Amino acid sequence: MKIDVIPYAPAIRPDLIKNRHVIVIDVLRASSVMVIALANGAKAFIPVRTVEEAHQKAIELQGEEVLLCGERDTQIIDGFHLGNSPQGYTRNKVQGKTLIFTTSNGTQALNRLQEAAKIFIGSFLNMNALVRKFQALDNVVLVCSGTNNNFSMDDAMCAALFIDEIMKKKAVALSDFSITLLKAFRKDNGDLHKLLKDCYHLNLLKRNGFEKDVEFCLQKNISDIVPEMKDGRIVRVN
Amino acid sequence: MKIDVIPYAPAIRPDLIKNRHVIVIDVLRASSVMVIALANGAKAFIPVRTVEEAHQKAIELQGEEVLLCGERDTQIIDGFHLGNSPQGYTRNKVQGKTLIFTTSNGTQALNRLQEAAKIFIGSFLNMNALVRKFQALDNVVLVCSGTNNNFSMDDAMCAALFIDEIMKKKAVALSDFSITLLKAFRKDNGDLHKLLKDCYHLNLLKRNGFEKDVEFCLQKNISDIVPEMKDGRIVRVN
């Protein structure tokens, strides 16, 4: 299996993703939120770029039970129902609901993947499920969402863990970037707290009071679901 | 000192390099060629994008002793004086000459750096000289040229060596990408042959008969010069 990694959302180019199986990663926190919310019974996520689009979409979807969800500068958006803390997406709040979702980084990447064959959502939380899924799939591109249009180590180390795990299951052909991430990951023996000690975005979240979110998102394999994007909606397919 | 790294030429954005000190790296082989040729007395390199531009520039520079230099698909260009093998740039051939230079990757990066405060050329060959230069300079961006618009490990590990060395001399603030490259570099204790064993571009050069070039370019600190780009020309300033 060929594996490539795109370092951050602005580096997505149609030729890199065309007809390939894409895994979008935004560990802190959009991917993690999607996994948990869908595991807790949310019907779907609809990623949108702007707050205005979110409100517009809510009007279009009259009849569905919708929640407005997302963040700007790490904080919940004024007038929205939920922010970007995975622990806020309890069954009580999200079951059966359609979540209109806009974040600074993760949803930007999702809107640039029209040429992909399939689009999945990856995080530490659902890593084993993702690896199992790709035992039967080929030709994968891991898209690290990044932070503020730049590379973010949390996403990259999640991509590296995927590579490390899938290599135990099948033969892979690694790009230069995949090799580099894997070497970095193995330098600290995959110890996420050590690897991400100086990660900019992780430390920003901690400073902004989201230390619990960070700890939550760095847990491995607490969910078995693999969210997939279909017709503009991210849904649970397993 | 703040250190950042741009992973490959298409990722250069004006906001990332504006008023910063840029080091352009194209280990295999453009940077290495520039270091060696200037050490051997070449007057200047003029980087151009296309073969046609190279011919045009040669006409404009009538009166100067010029050589047409560069490669496409790793090979010397038809009708050119020199290819992209550093060992071809002997004193005998290049002393006093202006070298009009076009390569697939390195010269593409050079033409996208107009906003930078200063532009230097980095390689393994002149690493110590580069580190010495930056003891007195601040705010550095390392630009990895990459290969065919993608990330290339040879350039990235050269950037990592710079970071590893400059950290011994002064306090630095590392971006997430800098940290990641440094961890990868240290995984194999900076052993370039081990690090670059599966590097795509390195192996392509070997397959195309340029094994000696590869070995040459992976030597550390055989030259004391730091090429600098001034008014569209790369010259020796020390």
Short mmCIF file of C-alpha atoms in Angstrom, two decimals:
data_model
loop_
_atom_site.label_atom_id
_atom_site.label_comp_id
_atom_site.label_asym_id
_atom_site.label_seq_id
_atom_site.Cartn_x
_atom_site.Cartn_y
_atom_site.Cartn_z
CA MET A 1 0.00 0.00 0.00
CA LYS A 2 1.22 3.47 -0.90
CA ILE A 3 1.10 5.95 2.00
CA ASP A 4 1.53 9.68 1.73
CA VAL A 5 0.97 12.52 4.19
CA ILE A 6 -0.04 16.10 3.48
CA PRO A 7 1.55 18.32 6.15
CA TYR A 8 -1.23 20.93 6.55
CA ALA A 9 -4.50 21.99 4.96
CA PRO A 10 -3.17 24.67 2.59
CA ALA A 11 -0.86 22.05 1.03
CA ILE A 12 -3.82 20.00 -0.22
CA ARG A 13 -3.65 19.87 -4.03
CA PRO A 14 -6.08 17.98 -6.28
CA ASP A 15 -3.24 15.87 -7.76
CA LEU A 16 -2.27 14.63 -4.29
CA ILE A 17 -5.69 13.31 -3.33
CA LYS A 18 -7.44 12.45 -6.60
CA ASN A 19 -9.08 9.01 -6.41
CA ARG A 20 -7.24 8.20 -3.21
CA HIS A 21 -8.50 7.19 0.23
CA VAL A 22 -8.05 10.18 2.47
CA ILE A 23 -7.89 10.25 6.25
CA VAL A 24 -8.38 13.75 7.65
CA ILE A 25 -6.74 14.31 11.03
CA ASP A 26 -7.37 17.22 13.38
CA VAL A 27 -6.53 15.68 16.73
CA LEU A 28 -6.98 18.89 18.74
CA ARG A 29 -9.93 18.79 18.56
CA ALA A 30 -12.23 18.49 15.53
CA SER A 31 -11.50 14.84 14.62
CA SER A 32 -11.79 13.78 18.21
CA VAL A 33 -15.11 15.61 18.58
CA MET A 34 -16.50 13.87 15.49
CA VAL A 35 -15.53 10.41 16.68
CA ILE A 36 -17.03 10.93 20.13
CA ALA A 37 -20.21 12.64 18.98
CA LEU A 38 -20.98 9.99 16.37
CA ALA A 39 -20.20 7.27 18.92
CA ASN A 40 -22.71 9.03 21.20
CA GLY A 41 -25.45 8.82 18.60
CA ALA A 42 -25.17 12.08 16.65
CA LYS A 43 -26.77 11.64 13.23
CA ALA A 44 -24.22 13.56 11.18
CA PHE A 45 -21.75 16.43 11.06
CA ILE A 46 -22.10 19.03 8.33
CA PRO A 47 -18.80 20.91 8.06
CA VAL A 48 -19.08 24.53 6.95
CA ARG A 49 -16.47 27.23 6.54
CA THR A 50 -18.00 30.23 8.27
CA VAL A 51 -20.32 31.15 11.11
CA GLU A 52 -22.68 32.74 8.58
CA GLU A 53 -22.80 29.51 6.57
CA ALA A 54 -23.61 27.63 9.75
CA HIS A 55 -26.63 29.84 10.44
CA GLN A 56 -27.71 29.59 6.81
CA LYS A 57 -27.45 25.80 6.88
CA ALA A 58 -29.56 25.64 10.05
CA ILE A 59 -32.32 27.52 8.23
CA GLU A 60 -32.07 25.19 5.20
CA LEU A 61 -32.36 22.14 7.42
CA GLN A 62 -35.62 23.11 9.13
CA GLY A 63 -37.29 19.88 10.11
CA GLU A 64 -34.05 18.23 11.22
CA GLU A 65 -32.95 18.61 14.81
CA VAL A 66 -29.75 20.62 14.42
CA LEU A 67 -27.12 21.97 16.77
CA LEU A 68 -24.65 24.74 15.90
CA CYS A 69 -21.19 23.59 16.91
CA GLY A 70 -17.60 24.76 16.62
CA GLU A 71 -14.94 27.23 17.68
CA ARG A 72 -12.94 30.28 16.76
CA ASP A 73 -9.63 30.96 18.54
CA THR A 74 -10.27 27.80 20.58
CA GLN A 75 -13.51 29.22 22.14
CA ILE A 76 -17.18 28.37 21.58
CA ILE A 77 -18.82 30.69 19.06
CA ASP A 78 -21.38 33.20 20.41
CA GLY A 79 -24.89 31.79 20.12
CA PHE A 80 -23.71 28.24 19.29
CA HIS A 81 -24.88 25.17 21.21
CA LEU A 82 -21.54 23.43 21.55
CA GLY A 83 -17.85 24.37 21.29
CA ASN A 84 -14.98 22.10 20.36
CA SER A 85 -14.57 20.13 23.60
CA PRO A 86 -15.19 16.43 22.92
CA GLN A 87 -16.50 15.91 26.43
CA GLY A 88 -19.32 18.34 25.72
CA TYR A 89 -20.72 16.03 23.04
CA THR A 90 -22.59 13.72 25.42
CA ARG A 91 -25.28 11.28 24.30
CA ASN A 92 -27.78 13.39 26.17
CA LYS A 93 -26.93 16.41 24.03
CA VAL A 94 -26.23 14.97 20.58
CA GLN A 95 -28.22 11.78 20.05
CA GLY A 96 -30.24 11.97 16.84
CA LYS A 97 -29.04 15.49 16.11
CA THR A 98 -27.42 16.90 12.99
CA LEU A 99 -24.39 18.94 13.99
CA ILE A 100 -23.51 21.94 11.85
CA PHE A 101 -19.82 22.36 12.52
CA THR A 102 -17.25 25.04 11.82
CA THR A 103 -13.71 25.14 13.21
CA SER A 104 -10.60 27.16 12.46
CA ASN A 105 -8.65 24.27 10.98
CA GLY A 106 -10.35 20.90 10.58
CA THR A 107 -13.35 21.94 8.56
CA GLN A 108 -11.15 23.98 6.22
CA ALA A 109 -9.36 20.78 5.16
CA LEU A 110 -12.62 18.89 4.68
CA ASN A 111 -13.85 21.39 2.16
CA ARG A 112 -10.83 20.86 -0.14
CA LEU A 113 -11.14 17.14 -0.73
CA GLN A 114 -13.72 16.87 -3.50
CA GLU A 115 -11.41 14.74 -5.69
CA ALA A 116 -10.84 12.02 -3.11
CA ALA A 117 -12.27 8.51 -3.59
CA LYS A 118 -13.32 8.26 0.07
CA ILE A 119 -12.82 10.52 3.08
CA PHE A 120 -12.46 9.20 6.63
CA ILE A 121 -11.86 10.95 9.95
CA GLY A 122 -8.84 9.93 12.00
CA SER A 123 -7.81 10.58 15.59
CA PHE A 124 -5.99 8.77 18.36
CA LEU A 125 -9.38 7.82 19.77
CA ASN A 126 -10.33 5.58 16.83
CA MET A 127 -6.88 4.51 15.61
CA ASN A 128 -7.32 0.74 15.80
CA ALA A 129 -10.64 0.94 13.97
CA LEU A 130 -9.00 3.02 11.28
CA VAL A 131 -6.11 0.60 10.89
CA ARG A 132 -8.55 -2.30 10.61
CA LYS A 133 -10.49 -0.43 7.92
CA PHE A 134 -7.31 0.10 5.88
CA GLN A 135 -6.31 -3.53 5.96
CA ALA A 136 -8.84 -3.87 3.15
CA LEU A 137 -8.21 -0.49 1.49
CA ASP A 138 -5.30 0.81 -0.51
CA ASN A 139 -3.65 4.02 -1.61
CA VAL A 140 -4.01 6.22 1.45
CA VAL A 141 -3.28 9.91 1.95
CA LEU A 142 -3.24 11.20 5.50
CA VAL A 143 -4.19 14.87 5.64
CA CYS A 144 -2.90 16.69 8.70
CA SER A 145 -5.16 19.69 9.18
CA GLY A 146 -2.58 21.78 11.01
CA THR A 147 -3.10 24.98 12.96
CA ASN A 148 -3.53 28.46 11.51
CA ASN A 149 -2.39 27.23 8.09
CA ASN A 150 0.78 25.74 9.54
CA PHE A 151 2.06 22.30 10.44
CA SER A 152 0.93 20.97 13.82
CA MET A 153 2.72 18.11 15.52
CA ASP A 154 -0.36 16.58 17.12
CA ASP A 155 -1.86 15.76 13.73
CA ALA A 156 1.49 14.61 12.34
CA MET A 157 2.13 12.21 15.23
CA CYS A 158 -1.35 10.78 14.77
CA ALA A 159 -0.49 10.15 11.10
CA ALA A 160 2.76 8.56 12.25
CA LEU A 161 0.94 6.24 14.65
CA PHE A 162 -1.32 5.13 11.79
CA ILE A 163 1.73 4.36 9.66
CA ASP A 164 3.45 2.55 12.52
CA GLU A 165 0.37 0.39 13.12
CA ILE A 166 -0.57 -0.36 9.51
CA MET A 167 3.03 -1.47 8.82
CA LYS A 168 2.44 -4.31 11.30
CA LYS A 169 -0.48 -5.51 9.16
CA LYS A 170 0.64 -5.12 5.54
CA ALA A 171 3.46 -4.07 3.25
CA VAL A 172 3.62 -0.32 2.66
CA ALA A 173 5.51 2.06 0.38
CA LEU A 174 6.36 5.22 2.30
CA SER A 175 6.93 8.70 0.93
CA ASP A 176 9.84 10.77 2.23
CA PHE A 177 7.46 12.71 4.45
CA SER A 178 5.93 9.52 5.88
CA ILE A 179 9.40 8.19 6.68
CA THR A 180 10.33 11.44 8.42
CA LEU A 181 7.22 11.48 10.61
CA LEU A 182 7.71 7.84 11.51
CA LYS A 183 11.31 8.46 12.56
CA ALA A 184 10.24 11.40 14.71
CA PHE A 185 7.47 9.30 16.28
CA ARG A 186 9.85 6.45 17.04
CA LYS A 187 12.48 8.79 18.49
CA ASP A 188 10.37 9.01 21.64
CA ASN A 189 9.02 5.46 21.27
CA GLY A 190 5.59 6.79 20.43
CA ASP A 191 5.17 8.46 23.86
CA LEU A 192 2.65 11.15 22.93
CA HIS A 193 3.19 13.33 25.98
CA LYS A 194 6.92 13.39 25.35
CA LEU A 195 6.53 13.90 21.60
CA LEU A 196 4.03 16.75 21.98
CA LYS A 197 5.58 18.50 24.97
CA ASP A 198 6.45 21.59 22.92
CA CYS A 199 3.61 21.40 20.37
CA TYR A 200 2.34 24.96 19.86
CA HIS A 201 -1.36 24.19 19.54
CA LEU A 202 -1.43 21.75 22.44
CA ASN A 203 0.16 24.34 24.72
CA LEU A 204 -2.19 27.06 23.49
CA LEU A 205 -5.16 24.88 24.45
CA LYS A 206 -3.67 24.23 27.86
CA ARG A 207 -3.11 27.95 28.43
CA ASN A 208 -6.71 28.61 27.39
CA GLY A 209 -8.04 26.21 30.01
CA PHE A 210 -8.57 23.13 27.82
CA GLU A 211 -6.07 20.80 29.52
CA LYS A 212 -8.79 18.17 30.03
CA ASP A 213 -9.61 18.26 26.32
CA VAL A 214 -5.96 17.68 25.49
CA GLU A 215 -5.77 14.69 27.83
CA PHE A 216 -8.98 13.32 26.38
CA CYS A 217 -7.83 13.65 22.76
CA LEU A 218 -4.51 11.90 23.41
CA GLN A 219 -6.22 8.69 24.53
CA LYS A 220 -5.79 5.81 22.10
CA ASN A 221 -8.51 3.45 20.91
CA ILE A 222 -11.47 4.34 23.07
CA SER A 223 -13.88 4.15 20.13
CA ASP A 224 -14.43 1.63 17.36
CA ILE A 225 -16.08 3.89 14.84
CA VAL A 226 -14.66 5.33 11.63
CA PRO A 227 -16.52 8.47 10.55
CA GLU A 228 -16.84 8.85 6.79
CA MET A 229 -17.77 11.85 4.70
CA LYS A 230 -20.56 11.19 2.22
CA ASP A 231 -22.36 13.87 0.22
CA GLY A 232 -21.10 16.67 2.42
CA ARG A 233 -22.00 14.94 5.69
CA ILE A 234 -19.78 13.06 8.09
CA VAL A 235 -21.58 9.99 9.31
CA ARG A 236 -21.00 6.76 11.15
CA VAL A 237 -20.89 3.84 8.71
CA ASN A 238 -19.91 1.00 11.03
CA MET B 1 16.30 32.93 17.74
CA LYS B 2 13.10 31.85 16.05
CA ILE B 3 13.55 28.97 13.60
CA ASP B 4 11.02 27.79 11.10
CA VAL B 5 11.20 25.37 8.17
CA ILE B 6 9.23 25.39 4.93
CA PRO B 7 8.81 21.77 3.80
CA TYR B 8 9.01 22.26 0.01
CA ALA B 9 9.09 25.01 -2.59
CA PRO B 10 5.35 25.22 -3.40
CA ALA B 11 4.68 25.88 0.33
CA ILE B 12 6.61 29.18 0.23
CA ARG B 13 4.21 32.00 1.09
CA PRO B 14 5.13 35.69 1.38
CA ASP B 15 3.95 35.82 5.03
CA LEU B 16 6.34 33.00 5.98
CA ILE B 17 9.49 34.66 4.66
CA LYS B 18 8.84 38.40 4.78
CA ASN B 19 11.80 40.26 6.32
CA ARG B 20 13.31 37.01 7.53
CA HIS B 21 16.73 35.46 6.90
CA VAL B 22 16.17 32.59 4.54
CA ILE B 23 18.43 29.60 3.94
CA VAL B 24 17.56 27.76 0.74
CA ILE B 25 18.48 24.09 0.76
CA ASP B 26 18.63 21.77 -2.24
CA VAL B 27 21.18 19.21 -1.12
CA LEU B 28 20.84 16.98 -4.18
CA ARG B 29 22.31 18.84 -5.92
CA ALA B 30 21.81 22.56 -6.64
CA SER B 31 22.94 23.95 -3.26
CA SER B 32 25.97 21.72 -3.25
CA VAL B 33 26.88 22.78 -6.80
CA MET B 34 26.65 26.46 -5.83
CA VAL B 35 28.88 26.06 -2.79
CA ILE B 36 31.54 24.15 -4.70
CA ALA B 37 31.50 26.33 -7.82
CA LEU B 38 31.78 29.58 -5.84
CA ALA B 39 34.56 28.03 -3.73
CA ASN B 40 36.27 27.22 -7.03
CA GLY B 41 36.18 30.83 -8.17
CA ALA B 42 32.94 31.13 -10.12
CA LYS B 43 31.86 34.78 -10.21
CA ALA B 44 28.13 34.26 -9.71
CA PHE B 45 25.11 32.06 -10.32
CA ILE B 46 22.08 33.53 -12.03
CA PRO B 47 19.11 31.26 -11.34
CA VAL B 48 16.48 31.13 -14.08
CA ARG B 49 13.30 29.11 -14.41
CA THR B 50 13.46 27.76 -17.93
CA VAL B 51 15.94 26.66 -20.57
CA GLU B 52 14.67 29.44 -22.84
CA GLU B 53 15.31 32.04 -20.13
CA ALA B 54 18.83 30.67 -19.75
CA HIS B 55 19.57 31.21 -23.45
CA GLN B 56 17.99 34.66 -23.34
CA LYS B 57 20.05 35.63 -20.29
CA ALA B 58 23.24 34.50 -22.04
CA ILE B 59 22.46 36.88 -24.90
CA GLU B 60 21.76 39.75 -22.46
CA LEU B 61 25.08 39.18 -20.71
CA GLN B 62 27.29 39.45 -23.79
CA GLY B 63 30.64 40.66 -22.55
CA GLU B 64 30.59 38.47 -19.46
CA GLU B 65 32.05 35.01 -19.67
CA VAL B 66 28.99 32.84 -19.12
CA LEU B 67 28.32 29.14 -18.88
CA LEU B 68 24.91 27.51 -19.28
CA CYS B 69 24.38 25.10 -16.39
CA GLY B 70 21.66 22.90 -14.98
CA GLU B 71 19.53 19.82 -15.35
CA ARG B 72 16.16 18.42 -16.23
CA ASP B 73 15.16 14.95 -15.00
CA THR B 74 18.60 14.74 -13.31
CA GLN B 75 20.44 14.98 -16.70
CA ILE B 76 22.49 17.79 -18.28
CA ILE B 77 20.42 19.93 -20.66
CA ASP B 78 21.16 19.64 -24.40
CA GLY B 79 23.62 22.29 -25.49
CA PHE B 80 24.52 23.32 -21.91
CA HIS B 81 28.12 23.49 -20.64
CA LEU B 82 27.59 21.83 -17.28
CA GLY B 83 24.97 19.63 -15.64
CA ASN B 84 24.19 19.36 -11.94
CA SER B 85 27.16 17.28 -10.75
CA PRO B 86 29.17 19.29 -8.21
CA GLN B 87 32.36 17.54 -9.23
CA GLY B 88 31.99 18.96 -12.75
CA TYR B 89 32.39 22.51 -11.41
CA THR B 90 36.19 22.49 -11.24
CA ARG B 91 38.28 25.65 -10.89
CA ASN B 92 39.55 25.02 -14.39
CA LYS B 93 36.01 25.23 -15.77
CA VAL B 94 34.30 27.87 -13.65
CA GLN B 95 36.85 30.43 -12.40
CA GLY B 96 35.75 33.97 -13.26
CA LYS B 97 32.64 32.72 -15.05
CA THR B 98 29.01 33.72 -14.57
CA LEU B 99 26.89 30.59 -14.38
CA ILE B 100 23.36 30.77 -15.73
CA PHE B 101 21.63 28.01 -13.84
CA THR B 102 18.30 26.23 -14.14
CA THR B 103 17.27 23.12 -12.22
CA SER B 104 14.01 21.28 -11.65
CA ASN B 105 13.73 22.16 -7.98
CA GLY B 106 16.31 24.49 -6.43
CA THR B 107 15.99 27.43 -8.77
CA GLN B 108 12.20 27.31 -8.50
CA ALA B 109 12.45 28.05 -4.78
CA LEU B 110 14.94 30.89 -5.32
CA ASN B 111 12.53 32.72 -7.55
CA ARG B 112 9.83 32.86 -4.85
CA LEU B 113 11.76 34.64 -2.12
CA GLN B 114 11.49 38.32 -3.06
CA GLU B 115 10.15 39.31 0.37
CA ALA B 116 13.05 37.85 2.37
CA ALA B 117 15.53 40.12 4.20
CA LYS B 118 18.50 38.03 3.08
CA ILE B 119 18.84 34.77 1.17
CA PHE B 120 21.66 32.28 1.78
CA ILE B 121 22.42 28.89 0.27
CA GLY B 122 22.73 25.90 2.59
CA SER B 123 24.07 22.38 2.14
CA PHE B 124 25.91 19.79 4.17
CA LEU B 125 29.14 20.97 2.51
CA ASN B 126 29.05 24.42 4.12
CA MET B 127 27.11 23.69 7.31
CA ASN B 128 29.64 24.96 9.85
CA ALA B 129 30.10 28.20 7.94
CA LEU B 130 26.34 28.65 7.84
CA VAL B 131 25.98 28.04 11.56
CA ARG B 132 28.76 30.54 12.28
CA LYS B 133 26.99 33.11 10.10
CA PHE B 134 23.75 32.66 12.06
CA GLN B 135 25.37 33.14 15.43
CA ALA B 136 25.10 36.82 14.55
CA LEU B 137 21.79 36.68 12.68
CA ASP B 138 18.27 36.12 13.88
CA ASN B 139 14.86 35.03 12.69
CA VAL B 140 15.70 32.24 10.26
CA VAL B 141 13.51 30.31 7.85
CA LEU B 142 14.97 27.21 6.28
CA VAL B 143 13.45 26.52 2.87
CA CYS B 144 13.66 22.89 1.79
CA SER B 145 13.42 22.92 -2.00
CA GLY B 146 12.02 19.41 -2.28
CA THR B 147 11.68 17.24 -5.36
CA ASN B 148 8.97 17.52 -8.00
CA ASN B 149 6.95 19.83 -5.76
CA ASN B 150 7.07 17.35 -2.89
CA PHE B 151 8.95 16.99 0.36
CA SER B 152 12.43 15.49 0.08
CA MET B 153 14.22 14.05 3.07
CA ASP B 154 17.71 15.10 2.02
CA ASP B 155 16.82 18.78 2.28
CA ALA B 156 14.87 18.26 5.49
CA MET B 157 17.72 16.42 7.22
CA CYS B 158 20.08 19.22 6.20
CA ALA B 159 17.69 21.70 7.84
CA ALA B 160 17.63 19.44 10.90
CA LEU B 161 21.43 19.39 11.09
CA PHE B 162 21.45 23.19 10.99
CA ILE B 163 18.96 23.28 13.87
CA ASP B 164 20.90 20.68 15.83
CA GLU B 165 24.14 22.66 15.43
CA ILE B 166 22.80 26.17 16.03
CA MET B 167 21.14 24.96 19.26
CA LYS B 168 24.62 24.28 20.59
CA LYS B 169 25.48 27.97 20.04
CA LYS B 170 22.41 29.94 21.07
CA ALA B 171 18.89 29.73 22.46
CA VAL B 172 16.28 28.93 19.82
CA ALA B 173 12.48 28.84 19.60
CA LEU B 174 11.42 25.93 17.41
CA SER B 175 8.25 25.59 15.36
CA ASP B 176 6.38 22.28 15.40
CA PHE B 177 7.88 21.36 12.05
CA SER B 178 11.42 22.15 13.26
CA ILE B 179 10.89 19.95 16.32
CA THR B 180 9.62 17.11 14.14
CA LEU B 181 12.59 17.23 11.77
CA LEU B 182 14.99 17.38 14.68
CA LYS B 183 13.44 14.33 16.31
CA ALA B 184 13.66 12.40 13.02
CA PHE B 185 17.29 13.45 12.60
CA ARG B 186 18.18 12.37 16.13
CA LYS B 187 16.38 9.03 15.76
CA ASP B 188 19.33 7.81 13.71
CA ASN B 189 21.84 9.95 15.62
CA GLY B 190 22.35 12.18 12.58
CA ASP B 191 23.75 9.31 10.48
CA LEU B 192 22.93 10.62 7.00
CA HIS B 193 23.30 7.33 5.18
CA LYS B 194 20.94 5.63 7.59
CA LEU B 195 18.48 8.56 7.60
CA LEU B 196 18.37 8.84 3.82
CA LYS B 197 18.45 5.15 2.95
CA ASP B 198 14.93 5.24 1.50
CA CYS B 199 14.90 8.86 0.30
CA TYR B 200 13.21 8.90 -3.10
CA HIS B 201 15.37 11.51 -4.81
CA LEU B 202 18.64 10.09 -3.50
CA ASN B 203 17.76 6.67 -4.85
CA LEU B 204 16.64 8.11 -8.17
CA LEU B 205 20.04 9.77 -8.56
CA LYS B 206 21.78 6.51 -7.73
CA ARG B 207 19.71 4.63 -10.28
CA ASN B 208 20.56 7.29 -12.89
CA GLY B 209 24.29 6.81 -12.34
CA PHE B 210 24.95 9.71 -9.97
CA GLU B 211 26.06 7.69 -6.93
CA LYS B 212 29.31 9.69 -6.74
CA ASP B 213 27.35 12.96 -6.66
CA VAL B 214 25.27 11.63 -3.78
CA GLU B 215 28.34 10.68 -1.80
CA PHE B 216 29.91 14.05 -2.54
CA CYS B 217 26.85 16.03 -1.43
CA LEU B 218 26.53 14.15 1.86
CA GLN B 219 29.97 15.29 3.03
CA LYS B 220 29.88 17.75 5.90
CA ASN B 221 31.90 20.95 6.17
CA ILE B 222 34.29 20.73 3.27
CA SER B 223 33.82 24.41 2.39
CA ASP B 224 33.82 27.60 4.43
CA ILE B 225 31.77 29.77 2.11
CA VAL B 226 28.18 30.93 2.47
CA PRO B 227 26.66 31.87 -0.89
CA GLU B 228 24.23 34.77 -0.74
CA MET B 229 21.65 35.98 -3.24
CA LYS B 230 21.94 39.68 -4.06
CA ASP B 231 20.09 41.41 -6.88
CA GLY B 232 19.20 38.15 -8.60
CA ARG B 233 22.72 36.74 -8.42
CA ILE B 234 24.15 34.21 -6.01
CA VAL B 235 27.64 35.25 -5.04
CA ARG B 236 30.35 34.51 -2.52
CA VAL B 237 30.41 37.19 0.16
CA ASN B 238 33.01 35.74 2.51
#
